[in-house]
Amino acid sequence: MSEDDSVLTRRHLAYIAERTRGDDDFLADLKAAAEKLDIPRIWISPAQASFMQIILKLHGAKSVIEVGTLAGYSAIQMARALPADGRVRTIELEDKHADFAEEWIAKSDVAGKVEVLRGAGVDVLPKLEPGSADACFLDADKANYPKYLDECLRILPVGGLIMADNALGFGRLLTAPEDDAGVGAVRRFNDYMAGNPRVHGVITPIGDGCWVGVKEA
Ligand code: DHB
Ligand code: MG
């Protein structure tokens, strides 16, 4: 395939989704309950969850830091990819989201493996010890992604796994006006990743674009 041959359409994405592990009843119930509380439906897709689970398993990840818990869907999915003594620490600014996520994590199959840390990523991440995680997933306010990356590079060992959501700018990466704040923040982060000598990363076109990278230095 040459670079002129990309053919992905919505029908291809549906085809892929139909051949990827979907949500179990528990996760479907979590999403329905979140919607009732008007928690925004911006969780990762089941296909992206599978992708991240596979990457975490291949990495042998034991301790994940997530920035942006929302309803807890991705934290639960990531925890399922970890060994029995693995853990996810997930950082959430909004009490409403943290309350919901804690409630659903507590009744999930990974209760005890996921801890919600309340507060802003820029305040909580600096309190985490270097070497205390081997993977991270950034999925919070896009303007602060560069700061989250810098903190995660402080915490992760060389070889650590970096993942970040929404690299394709909510589907508007190449079409949003120059002054679009949200997409602008994504563009700045993408350039920061691409030019970062400490990270070997690639944007994978799954979901809304998922950065996958390795800390090299
Ligand atoms: C938004 C944020 C996300 O992390 C996402 O996956 C989709 C949308 C948003 O802020 O609109
Ligand atoms: Mg996201």
CSV table of N, CA and C and ligand atoms in Angstrom, one decimal, residues 41-44 48 70 138-142 145 165-166 170 208, ligand 1:
chain,number,residue,atom,x,y,z
A,41,ARG,N,-20.7,11.8,26.4
A,41,ARG,CA,-20.4,10.5,25.8
A,41,ARG,C,-19.1,10.6,25.0
A,42,ILE,N,-18.0,10.9,25.7
A,42,ILE,CA,-16.7,11.1,24.9
A,42,ILE,C,-15.7,10.0,25.4
A,43,TRP,N,-16.2,8.9,25.9
A,43,TRP,CA,-15.3,7.8,26.3
A,43,TRP,C,-14.7,7.2,25.0
A,44,ILE,N,-13.6,6.5,25.1
A,44,ILE,CA,-13.0,5.8,24.0
A,44,ILE,C,-13.9,4.7,23.5
A,48,GLN,N,-10.8,1.0,20.4
A,48,GLN,CA,-9.7,1.6,21.0
A,48,GLN,C,-9.3,1.0,22.3
A,70,LEU,N,-13.2,10.7,33.5
A,70,LEU,CA,-14.6,10.8,33.0
A,70,LEU,C,-15.4,9.8,33.7
A,138,LEU,N,-3.1,9.8,28.3
A,138,LEU,CA,-3.6,11.2,28.5
A,138,LEU,C,-4.9,11.3,27.7
A,139,ASP,N,-5.9,11.8,28.5
A,139,ASP,CA,-7.3,11.9,27.9
A,139,ASP,C,-8.1,13.0,28.6
A,140,ALA,N,-7.4,14.1,28.9
A,140,ALA,CA,-8.1,15.2,29.6
A,140,ALA,C,-8.0,16.5,28.8
A,141,ASP,N,-8.0,17.6,29.4
A,141,ASP,CA,-8.0,18.9,28.7
A,141,ASP,C,-6.7,19.0,27.8
A,142,LYS,N,-7.0,19.3,26.5
A,142,LYS,CA,-5.9,19.1,25.5
A,142,LYS,C,-4.8,20.2,25.7
A,145,TYR,N,-1.9,18.9,27.7
A,145,TYR,CA,-1.2,17.6,27.4
A,145,TYR,C,0.3,17.8,27.4
A,165,ASP,N,-5.0,10.4,23.8
A,165,ASP,CA,-6.2,10.3,23.0
A,165,ASP,C,-6.4,11.6,22.2
A,166,ASN,N,-7.2,11.5,21.2
A,166,ASN,CA,-7.7,12.6,20.4
A,166,ASN,C,-6.7,13.3,19.5
A,170,PHE,N,-10.7,15.5,17.4
A,170,PHE,CA,-12.2,15.4,17.3
A,170,PHE,C,-12.7,15.3,15.9
A,208,ASP,N,-10.4,8.5,17.7
A,208,ASP,CA,-10.1,9.8,17.2
A,208,ASP,C,-8.6,10.0,17.1
B,1,DHB,C1,-13.6,15.7,23.9
B,1,DHB,C2,-12.6,15.2,24.7
B,1,DHB,C3,-12.2,13.9,24.6
B,1,DHB,O1,-11.2,13.4,25.3
B,1,DHB,C4,-12.7,13.1,23.6
B,1,DHB,O2,-12.2,11.9,23.4
B,1,DHB,C5,-13.7,13.6,22.7
B,1,DHB,C6,-14.1,14.9,22.9
B,1,DHB,C7,-14.0,17.1,24.1
B,1,DHB,O3,-13.5,17.8,25.0
B,1,DHB,O4,-14.9,17.6,23.4
